[in-house]
PDB file of C-alpha atoms in Angstrom:
ATOM      1  CA  MET A   2      -1.548   4.213 -22.872  1.00  0.00           C
ATOM      2  CA  ASN A   3       0.358   4.458 -19.594  1.00  0.00           C
ATOM      3  CA  LYS A   4       0.328   1.323 -17.461  1.00  0.00           C
ATOM      4  CA  ILE A   5       0.083   1.051 -13.688  1.00  0.00           C
ATOM      5  CA  MET A   6       0.681  -2.074 -11.621  1.00  0.00           C
ATOM      6  CA  ILE A   7       0.095  -2.023  -7.857  1.00  0.00           C
ATOM      7  CA  LEU A   8       1.865  -4.388  -5.496  1.00  0.00           C
ATOM      8  CA  GLY A   9      -0.025  -4.473  -2.226  1.00  0.00           C
ATOM      9  CA  THR A  10       2.341  -5.360   0.587  1.00  0.00           C
ATOM     10  CA  PHE A  11       2.486  -5.395   4.361  1.00  0.00           C
ATOM     11  CA  HIS A  12       4.686  -2.980   6.231  1.00  0.00           C
ATOM     12  CA  MET A  13       7.721  -5.106   6.978  1.00  0.00           C
ATOM     13  CA  GLN A  14       8.725  -2.626   9.649  1.00  0.00           C
ATOM     14  CA  ALA A  15       5.922  -1.955  12.160  1.00  0.00           C
ATOM     15  CA  GLN A  16       4.215   1.434  12.019  1.00  0.00           C
ATOM     16  CA  ASN A  17       0.953   3.024  13.158  1.00  0.00           C
ATOM     17  CA  ASP A  18      -1.495   0.823  11.204  1.00  0.00           C
ATOM     18  CA  VAL A  19      -4.794  -0.926  11.894  1.00  0.00           C
ATOM     19  CA  LYS A  20      -2.838  -4.202  11.759  1.00  0.00           C
ATOM     20  CA  ASN A  21       0.836  -4.027  12.736  1.00  0.00           C
ATOM     21  CA  PHE A  22       3.472  -6.577  11.713  1.00  0.00           C
ATOM     22  CA  GLN A  23       5.515  -7.704  14.717  1.00  0.00           C
ATOM     23  CA  GLN A  24       8.148  -9.929  13.078  1.00  0.00           C
ATOM     24  CA  SER A  25      10.474  -7.388  11.429  1.00  0.00           C
ATOM     25  CA  ASP A  26      13.489  -9.217  12.848  1.00  0.00           C
ATOM     26  CA  ARG A  27      12.617 -12.234  10.700  1.00  0.00           C
ATOM     27  CA  ILE A  28      12.533 -10.521   7.292  1.00  0.00           C
ATOM     28  CA  ALA A  29      16.175 -11.454   6.640  1.00  0.00           C
ATOM     29  CA  GLU A  30      15.207 -15.126   6.868  1.00  0.00           C
ATOM     30  CA  HIS A  31      13.083 -14.681   3.752  1.00  0.00           C
ATOM     31  CA  GLU A  32      15.765 -13.299   1.440  1.00  0.00           C
ATOM     32  CA  SER A  33      15.153 -15.910  -1.266  1.00  0.00           C
ATOM     33  CA  GLU A  34      11.418 -15.162  -1.338  1.00  0.00           C
ATOM     34  CA  ILE A  35      12.041 -11.419  -1.615  1.00  0.00           C
ATOM     35  CA  ARG A  36      14.412 -12.042  -4.524  1.00  0.00           C
ATOM     36  CA  LYS A  37      11.716 -14.159  -6.166  1.00  0.00           C
ATOM     37  CA  ILE A  38       9.203 -11.319  -5.800  1.00  0.00           C
ATOM     38  CA  VAL A  39      11.646  -8.757  -7.207  1.00  0.00           C
ATOM     39  CA  GLU A  40      12.528 -10.973 -10.154  1.00  0.00           C
ATOM     40  CA  ALA A  41       8.828 -11.471 -10.918  1.00  0.00           C
ATOM     41  CA  LEU A  42       8.158  -7.724 -10.787  1.00  0.00           C
ATOM     42  CA  ALA A  43      11.144  -7.064 -13.051  1.00  0.00           C
ATOM     43  CA  LYS A  44       9.281  -8.849 -15.861  1.00  0.00           C
ATOM     44  CA  PHE A  45       6.838  -5.915 -15.894  1.00  0.00           C
ATOM     45  CA  ASP A  46       9.883  -3.775 -16.724  1.00  0.00           C
ATOM     46  CA  PRO A  47       8.676  -0.631 -14.933  1.00  0.00           C
ATOM     47  CA  THR A  48      10.015   2.697 -16.139  1.00  0.00           C
ATOM     48  CA  LYS A  49       9.202   4.271 -12.760  1.00  0.00           C
ATOM     49  CA  ILE A  50       8.724   2.911  -9.246  1.00  0.00           C
ATOM     50  CA  ALA A  51       6.589   4.735  -6.665  1.00  0.00           C
ATOM     51  CA  VAL A  52       6.441   4.012  -2.950  1.00  0.00           C
ATOM     52  CA  GLU A  53       4.462   4.865   0.186  1.00  0.00           C
ATOM     53  CA  CYS A  54       6.621   7.737   1.332  1.00  0.00           C
ATOM     54  CA  GLY A  55       5.405  11.308   1.740  1.00  0.00           C
ATOM     55  CA  LYS A  56       5.935  13.334  -1.421  1.00  0.00           C
ATOM     56  CA  ARG A  57       7.425  16.158   0.642  1.00  0.00           C
ATOM     57  CA  HIS A  58      10.178  13.720   1.706  1.00  0.00           C
ATOM     58  CA  GLN A  59      11.449  13.055  -1.816  1.00  0.00           C
ATOM     59  CA  ASN A  60      14.893  14.516  -1.078  1.00  0.00           C
ATOM     60  CA  ALA A  61      15.313  12.253   1.940  1.00  0.00           C
ATOM     61  CA  LEU A  62      14.176   9.261  -0.119  1.00  0.00           C
ATOM     62  CA  ASP A  63      16.715  10.170  -2.817  1.00  0.00           C
ATOM     63  CA  GLU A  64      19.450  10.187  -0.169  1.00  0.00           C
ATOM     64  CA  ARG A  65      18.321   6.822   1.185  1.00  0.00           C
ATOM     65  CA  TYR A  66      18.366   5.321  -2.304  1.00  0.00           C
ATOM     66  CA  GLU A  67      21.832   6.732  -3.040  1.00  0.00           C
ATOM     67  CA  ARG A  68      23.124   5.198   0.196  1.00  0.00           C
ATOM     68  CA  TYR A  69      21.510   1.901  -0.758  1.00  0.00           C
ATOM     69  CA  LEU A  70      23.187   1.932  -4.171  1.00  0.00           C
ATOM     70  CA  SER A  71      26.557   2.638  -2.574  1.00  0.00           C
ATOM     71  CA  PHE A  72      26.448   0.593   0.604  1.00  0.00           C
ATOM     72  CA  GLY A  73      23.334  -1.584   0.592  1.00  0.00           C
ATOM     73  CA  SER A  74      21.030  -1.761   3.612  1.00  0.00           C
ATOM     74  CA  ASP A  75      19.794  -4.310   6.098  1.00  0.00           C
ATOM     75  CA  SER A  76      16.571  -2.378   6.786  1.00  0.00           C
ATOM     76  CA  PRO A  77      13.523  -4.691   6.780  1.00  0.00           C
ATOM     77  CA  ASN A  78      11.338  -1.924   5.320  1.00  0.00           C
ATOM     78  CA  GLU A  79       9.528  -2.943   2.114  1.00  0.00           C
ATOM     79  CA  ILE A  80      10.789   0.190   0.349  1.00  0.00           C
ATOM     80  CA  THR A  81      14.332  -1.086   0.817  1.00  0.00           C
ATOM     81  CA  GLN A  82      13.623  -4.783   0.415  1.00  0.00           C
ATOM     82  CA  ILE A  83      11.457  -4.561  -2.708  1.00  0.00           C
ATOM     83  CA  ALA A  84      11.458  -1.097  -4.314  1.00  0.00           C
ATOM     84  CA  PHE A  85      15.147  -0.184  -3.905  1.00  0.00           C
ATOM     85  CA  ARG A  86      16.246  -3.686  -4.816  1.00  0.00           C
ATOM     86  CA  LEU A  87      14.157  -3.670  -7.987  1.00  0.00           C
ATOM     87  CA  ALA A  88      15.140  -0.124  -8.942  1.00  0.00           C
ATOM     88  CA  LYS A  89      18.820  -1.054  -8.658  1.00  0.00           C
ATOM     89  CA  LEU A  90      18.284  -4.188 -10.744  1.00  0.00           C
ATOM     90  CA  LEU A  91      16.625  -2.117 -13.478  1.00  0.00           C
ATOM     91  CA  GLY A  92      19.141   0.722 -13.303  1.00  0.00           C
ATOM     92  CA  LEU A  93      16.549   3.343 -12.329  1.00  0.00           C
ATOM     93  CA  LYS A  94      17.987   6.596 -10.997  1.00  0.00           C
ATOM     94  CA  ARG A  95      15.122   7.452  -8.654  1.00  0.00           C
ATOM     95  CA  VAL A  96      12.364   5.903  -6.561  1.00  0.00           C
ATOM     96  CA  ASN A  97       9.365   8.233  -6.359  1.00  0.00           C
ATOM     97  CA  ALA A  98       7.653   9.359  -3.126  1.00  0.00           C
ATOM     98  CA  ILE A  99       3.885   9.673  -3.665  1.00  0.00           C
ATOM     99  CA  ASP A 100       2.143   9.552  -0.277  1.00  0.00           C
ATOM    100  CA  TRP A 101       0.194  12.326   1.481  1.00  0.00           C
ATOM    101  CA  MET A 102      -0.411  12.365   5.232  1.00  0.00           C
ATOM    102  CA  ASP A 103      -1.633  15.879   6.140  1.00  0.00           C
ATOM    103  CA  ARG A 104      -4.648  16.276   8.418  1.00  0.00           C
ATOM    104  CA  GLY A 105      -6.745  17.502   5.530  1.00  0.00           C
ATOM    105  CA  ALA A 106     -10.490  17.015   5.886  1.00  0.00           C
ATOM    106  CA  ALA A 107     -10.291  14.674   8.898  1.00  0.00           C
ATOM    107  CA  GLU A 108     -12.670  15.501  11.732  1.00  0.00           C
ATOM    108  CA  ARG A 109     -11.405  12.698  13.992  1.00  0.00           C
ATOM    109  CA  GLY A 110      -8.889   9.857  14.069  1.00  0.00           C
ATOM    110  CA  CYS A 111      -9.347   6.260  13.002  1.00  0.00           C
ATOM    111  CA  GLY A 112      -8.866   5.147  16.615  1.00  0.00           C
ATOM    112  CA  ASP A 113     -11.748   7.374  17.722  1.00  0.00           C
ATOM    113  CA  VAL A 114     -14.026   5.767  15.145  1.00  0.00           C
ATOM    114  CA  LEU A 115     -13.087   2.229  16.177  1.00  0.00           C
ATOM    115  CA  GLU A 116     -13.574   3.088  19.853  1.00  0.00           C
ATOM    116  CA  TYR A 117     -17.075   4.375  19.048  1.00  0.00           C
ATOM    117  CA  LEU A 118     -17.804   1.238  17.003  1.00  0.00           C
ATOM    118  CA  TYR A 119     -16.878  -1.238  19.735  1.00  0.00           C
ATOM    119  CA  ALA A 120     -18.671   0.748  22.422  1.00  0.00           C
ATOM    120  CA  ASN A 121     -21.922   1.318  20.542  1.00  0.00           C
ATOM    121  CA  GLN A 122     -22.435  -1.072  17.611  1.00  0.00           C
ATOM    122  CA  PRO A 123     -21.471  -4.649  18.575  1.00  0.00           C
ATOM    123  CA  GLU A 124     -23.254  -6.294  15.630  1.00  0.00           C
ATOM    124  CA  LEU A 125     -21.569  -4.038  13.085  1.00  0.00           C
ATOM    125  CA  SER A 126     -18.219  -4.498  14.833  1.00  0.00           C
ATOM    126  CA  ARG A 127     -18.517  -8.284  14.410  1.00  0.00           C
ATOM    127  CA  GLU A 128     -19.431  -7.831  10.754  1.00  0.00           C
ATOM    128  CA  ILE A 129     -16.435  -5.572  10.123  1.00  0.00           C
ATOM    129  CA  ASP A 130     -14.032  -7.747  12.127  1.00  0.00           C
ATOM    130  CA  ALA A 131     -15.023 -10.754  10.008  1.00  0.00           C
ATOM    131  CA  LEU A 132     -13.518  -9.078   6.937  1.00  0.00           C
ATOM    132  CA  GLU A 133      -9.923  -9.976   6.095  1.00  0.00           C
ATOM    133  CA  MET A 134      -7.588  -7.048   6.652  1.00  0.00           C
ATOM    134  CA  PRO A 135      -3.963  -7.030   5.471  1.00  0.00           C
ATOM    135  CA  ALA A 136      -2.129  -8.853   8.265  1.00  0.00           C
ATOM    136  CA  VAL A 137       0.771 -11.301   8.121  1.00  0.00           C
ATOM    137  CA  ASP A 138       2.069 -13.979  10.484  1.00  0.00           C
ATOM    138  CA  LEU A 139       5.241 -15.640   9.198  1.00  0.00           C
ATOM    139  CA  ASP A 140       4.626 -18.570  11.543  1.00  0.00           C
ATOM    140  CA  LYS A 141       1.571 -19.434   9.464  1.00  0.00           C
ATOM    141  CA  GLU A 142       2.646 -18.674   5.883  1.00  0.00           C
ATOM    142  CA  THR A 143       5.707 -17.834   3.850  1.00  0.00           C
ATOM    143  CA  LEU A 144       6.439 -14.229   2.940  1.00  0.00           C
ATOM    144  CA  TYR A 145       5.852 -15.003  -0.731  1.00  0.00           C
ATOM    145  CA  ASP A 146       2.480 -16.622  -0.007  1.00  0.00           C
ATOM    146  CA  ALA A 147       1.552 -13.618   2.154  1.00  0.00           C
ATOM    147  CA  ILE A 148       2.198 -11.249  -0.761  1.00  0.00           C
ATOM    148  CA  LEU A 149       0.149 -13.463  -3.072  1.00  0.00           C
ATOM    149  CA  ARG A 150      -2.733 -13.478  -0.580  1.00  0.00           C
ATOM    150  CA  LEU A 151      -2.652  -9.715  -0.021  1.00  0.00           C
ATOM    151  CA  ASN A 152      -2.980  -9.187  -3.781  1.00  0.00           C
ATOM    152  CA  SER A 153      -5.760 -11.739  -4.232  1.00  0.00           C
ATOM    153  CA  GLU A 154      -9.259 -10.788  -5.323  1.00  0.00           C
ATOM    154  CA  LYS A 155     -10.688 -11.794  -1.928  1.00  0.00           C
ATOM    155  CA  SER A 156      -8.228  -9.690   0.041  1.00  0.00           C
ATOM    156  CA  VAL A 157      -8.857  -6.642  -2.138  1.00  0.00           C
ATOM    157  CA  ARG A 158     -12.627  -7.090  -1.876  1.00  0.00           C
ATOM    158  CA  ASP A 159     -12.562  -7.508   1.911  1.00  0.00           C
ATOM    159  CA  THR A 160     -10.351  -4.464   2.395  1.00  0.00           C
ATOM    160  CA  LEU A 161     -12.606  -2.289   0.246  1.00  0.00           C
ATOM    161  CA  ALA A 162     -15.607  -3.472   2.266  1.00  0.00           C
ATOM    162  CA  TYR A 163     -13.803  -2.898   5.577  1.00  0.00           C
ATOM    163  CA  TYR A 164     -13.275   0.790   4.888  1.00  0.00           C
ATOM    164  CA  MET A 165     -16.601   1.312   3.132  1.00  0.00           C
ATOM    165  CA  ASN A 166     -18.399   0.098   6.234  1.00  0.00           C
ATOM    166  CA  TYR A 167     -16.847   2.869   8.309  1.00  0.00           C
ATOM    167  CA  ALA A 168     -19.616   4.974   6.769  1.00  0.00           C
ATOM    168  CA  ARG A 169     -22.112   2.899   8.816  1.00  0.00           C
ATOM    169  CA  ILE A 170     -20.424   3.708  12.130  1.00  0.00           C
ATOM    170  CA  GLY A 171     -22.449   6.290  14.051  1.00  0.00           C
ATOM    171  CA  SER A 172     -24.480   6.862  10.905  1.00  0.00           C
ATOM    172  CA  ALA A 173     -26.950   9.284  12.527  1.00  0.00           C
ATOM    173  CA  GLU A 174     -24.166  11.833  13.030  1.00  0.00           C
ATOM    174  CA  TYR A 175     -21.868  10.545  10.228  1.00  0.00           C
ATOM    175  CA  TYR A 176     -19.300   9.681  12.870  1.00  0.00           C
ATOM    176  CA  GLY A 177     -17.327   7.178  10.796  1.00  0.00           C
ATOM    177  CA  ASN A 178     -17.302   9.523   7.833  1.00  0.00           C
ATOM    178  CA  GLY A 179     -15.389  12.001   9.969  1.00  0.00           C
ATOM    179  CA  TRP A 180     -12.329   9.803   9.397  1.00  0.00           C
ATOM    180  CA  LEU A 181     -13.336   8.017   6.170  1.00  0.00           C
ATOM    181  CA  ILE A 182     -13.377  11.295   4.251  1.00  0.00           C
ATOM    182  CA  TRP A 183      -9.666  11.628   5.087  1.00  0.00           C
ATOM    183  CA  TRP A 184      -8.949   8.068   3.878  1.00  0.00           C
ATOM    184  CA  TYR A 185     -10.510   8.893   0.510  1.00  0.00           C
ATOM    185  CA  GLN A 186      -8.694  12.234   0.416  1.00  0.00           C
ATOM    186  CA  ARG A 187      -5.365  10.527   1.060  1.00  0.00           C
ATOM    187  CA  ASN A 188      -5.895   7.966  -1.691  1.00  0.00           C
ATOM    188  CA  LEU A 189      -7.114  10.594  -4.153  1.00  0.00           C
ATOM    189  CA  ASN A 190      -3.935  12.575  -3.479  1.00  0.00           C
ATOM    190  CA  ILE A 191      -1.848   9.432  -3.999  1.00  0.00           C
ATOM    191  CA  PHE A 192      -3.640   8.932  -7.325  1.00  0.00           C
ATOM    192  CA  THR A 193      -2.847  12.534  -8.265  1.00  0.00           C
ATOM    193  CA  ASN A 194       0.812  12.165  -7.313  1.00  0.00           C
ATOM    194  CA  VAL A 195       1.258   8.912  -9.227  1.00  0.00           C
ATOM    195  CA  SER A 196      -0.571  10.323 -12.249  1.00  0.00           C
ATOM    196  CA  ALA A 197       1.838  13.251 -12.312  1.00  0.00           C
ATOM    197  CA  LEU A 198       4.698  10.815 -12.941  1.00  0.00           C
ATOM    198  CA  SER A 199       3.328  10.200 -16.433  1.00  0.00           C
ATOM    199  CA  GLU A 200       2.470  13.767 -17.445  1.00  0.00           C
ATOM    200  CA  GLY A 201       3.352  14.483 -21.064  1.00  0.00           C
ATOM    201  CA  VAL A 202       3.979  10.846 -22.001  1.00  0.00           C
ATOM    202  CA  ASN A 203       1.806   7.867 -22.826  1.00  0.00           C
ATOM    203  CA  ASP A 204       4.147   4.918 -22.456  1.00  0.00           C
ATOM    204  CA  GLU A 205       5.156   4.901 -18.792  1.00  0.00           C
ATOM    205  CA  ARG A 206       5.051   1.594 -16.932  1.00  0.00           C
ATOM    206  CA  ILE A 207       4.640   2.554 -13.278  1.00  0.00           C
ATOM    207  CA  LEU A 208       4.971   0.099 -10.413  1.00  0.00           C
ATOM    208  CA  LEU A 209       3.446   1.279  -7.141  1.00  0.00           C
ATOM    209  CA  VAL A 210       4.615  -0.550  -4.004  1.00  0.00           C
ATOM    210  CA  ILE A 211       2.184   0.326  -1.233  1.00  0.00           C
ATOM    211  CA  GLY A 212       0.326  -1.056   1.764  1.00  0.00           C
ATOM    212  CA  ALA A 213      -2.261  -3.576   0.603  1.00  0.00           C
ATOM    213  CA  ALA A 214      -5.103  -1.587   2.191  1.00  0.00           C
ATOM    214  CA  HIS A 215      -4.654   0.983  -0.598  1.00  0.00           C
ATOM    215  CA  LYS A 216      -4.628  -1.450  -3.510  1.00  0.00           C
ATOM    216  CA  GLY A 217      -8.355  -1.813  -4.213  1.00  0.00           C
ATOM    217  CA  ILE A 218      -9.348   1.833  -3.910  1.00  0.00           C
ATOM    218  CA  LEU A 219      -6.386   3.014  -5.991  1.00  0.00           C
ATOM    219  CA  GLU A 220      -7.047   0.470  -8.719  1.00  0.00           C
ATOM    220  CA  GLN A 221     -10.617   1.797  -8.862  1.00  0.00           C
ATOM    221  CA  PHE A 222      -9.349   5.354  -9.250  1.00  0.00           C
ATOM    222  CA  PHE A 223      -6.907   4.427 -12.011  1.00  0.00           C
ATOM    223  CA  ARG A 224      -9.518   2.399 -13.910  1.00  0.00           C
ATOM    224  CA  ASN A 225     -12.153   5.090 -13.555  1.00  0.00           C
ATOM    225  CA  SER A 226      -9.779   7.730 -14.917  1.00  0.00           C
ATOM    226  CA  LEU A 227      -9.535   5.903 -18.275  1.00  0.00           C
ATOM    227  CA  ALA A 228      -5.978   7.270 -18.399  1.00  0.00           C
ATOM    228  CA  PHE A 229      -4.211   4.080 -17.306  1.00  0.00           C
ATOM    229  CA  ASP A 230      -4.178   0.432 -18.195  1.00  0.00           C
ATOM    230  CA  VAL A 231      -4.286  -1.318 -14.790  1.00  0.00           C
ATOM    231  CA  ILE A 232      -2.135  -4.441 -14.856  1.00  0.00           C
ATOM    232  CA  ASP A 233      -2.869  -7.336 -12.489  1.00  0.00           C
ATOM    233  CA  VAL A 234       0.248  -7.956 -10.384  1.00  0.00           C
ATOM    234  CA  SER A 235      -0.898 -11.500  -9.628  1.00  0.00           C
ATOM    235  CA  SER A 236      -0.273 -12.484 -13.234  1.00  0.00           C
ATOM    236  CA  PHE A 237       3.435 -11.774 -12.643  1.00  0.00           C
ATOM    237  CA  LEU A 238       3.664 -13.320  -9.170  1.00  0.00           C
ATOM    238  CA  CYS A 239       1.946 -16.638  -9.886  1.00  0.00           C
TER     239      CYS A 239
END
């Protein structure tokens, strides 16, 4: 059976997320911890590595990886720091783009839903805010410990609950679902794209490096498919 292992990470270079990392200039200070993570992941011996990059941008990702192999890179992005580094170590010829970010079924943006929540449902907002979302402060923990925490059972459970509770926002008119349906659509399309990497074979070992918010829902999809053996990344990191 094909195997899938998901490393939930934080975006080491800030982007448009619910929680944005603001210490990209400090990633270089944690070189030894990144090497430790990569060496731990190498023990899984993945045959393919997939990353959170739009599938339509595969050619651009190929070019980035070729430049990395030839010249290296000082980019703090987790694709460079973890996925490219590991792929080079293992001699893999490609890193696979599997994300999907079209508008799809979305009726409104995530920001619209959160604005509605804070304006109209203070009790629910406190309940949702109490859940641990993937966020990292390198003044409070090491990079390695942050990765361990983001892949812990508690972090995965809290993140799943965070997004599930969007369905309770503006429930009378399904307001939260107007964005949540897109979140599920995106992750289903990621599942489809990753699954396609193993078509026609049954012995692939796929490592997916992706924002930790995706880890729980994607692991559910892979388990429910009965087509993959889902490997716990924590067993390699600890």
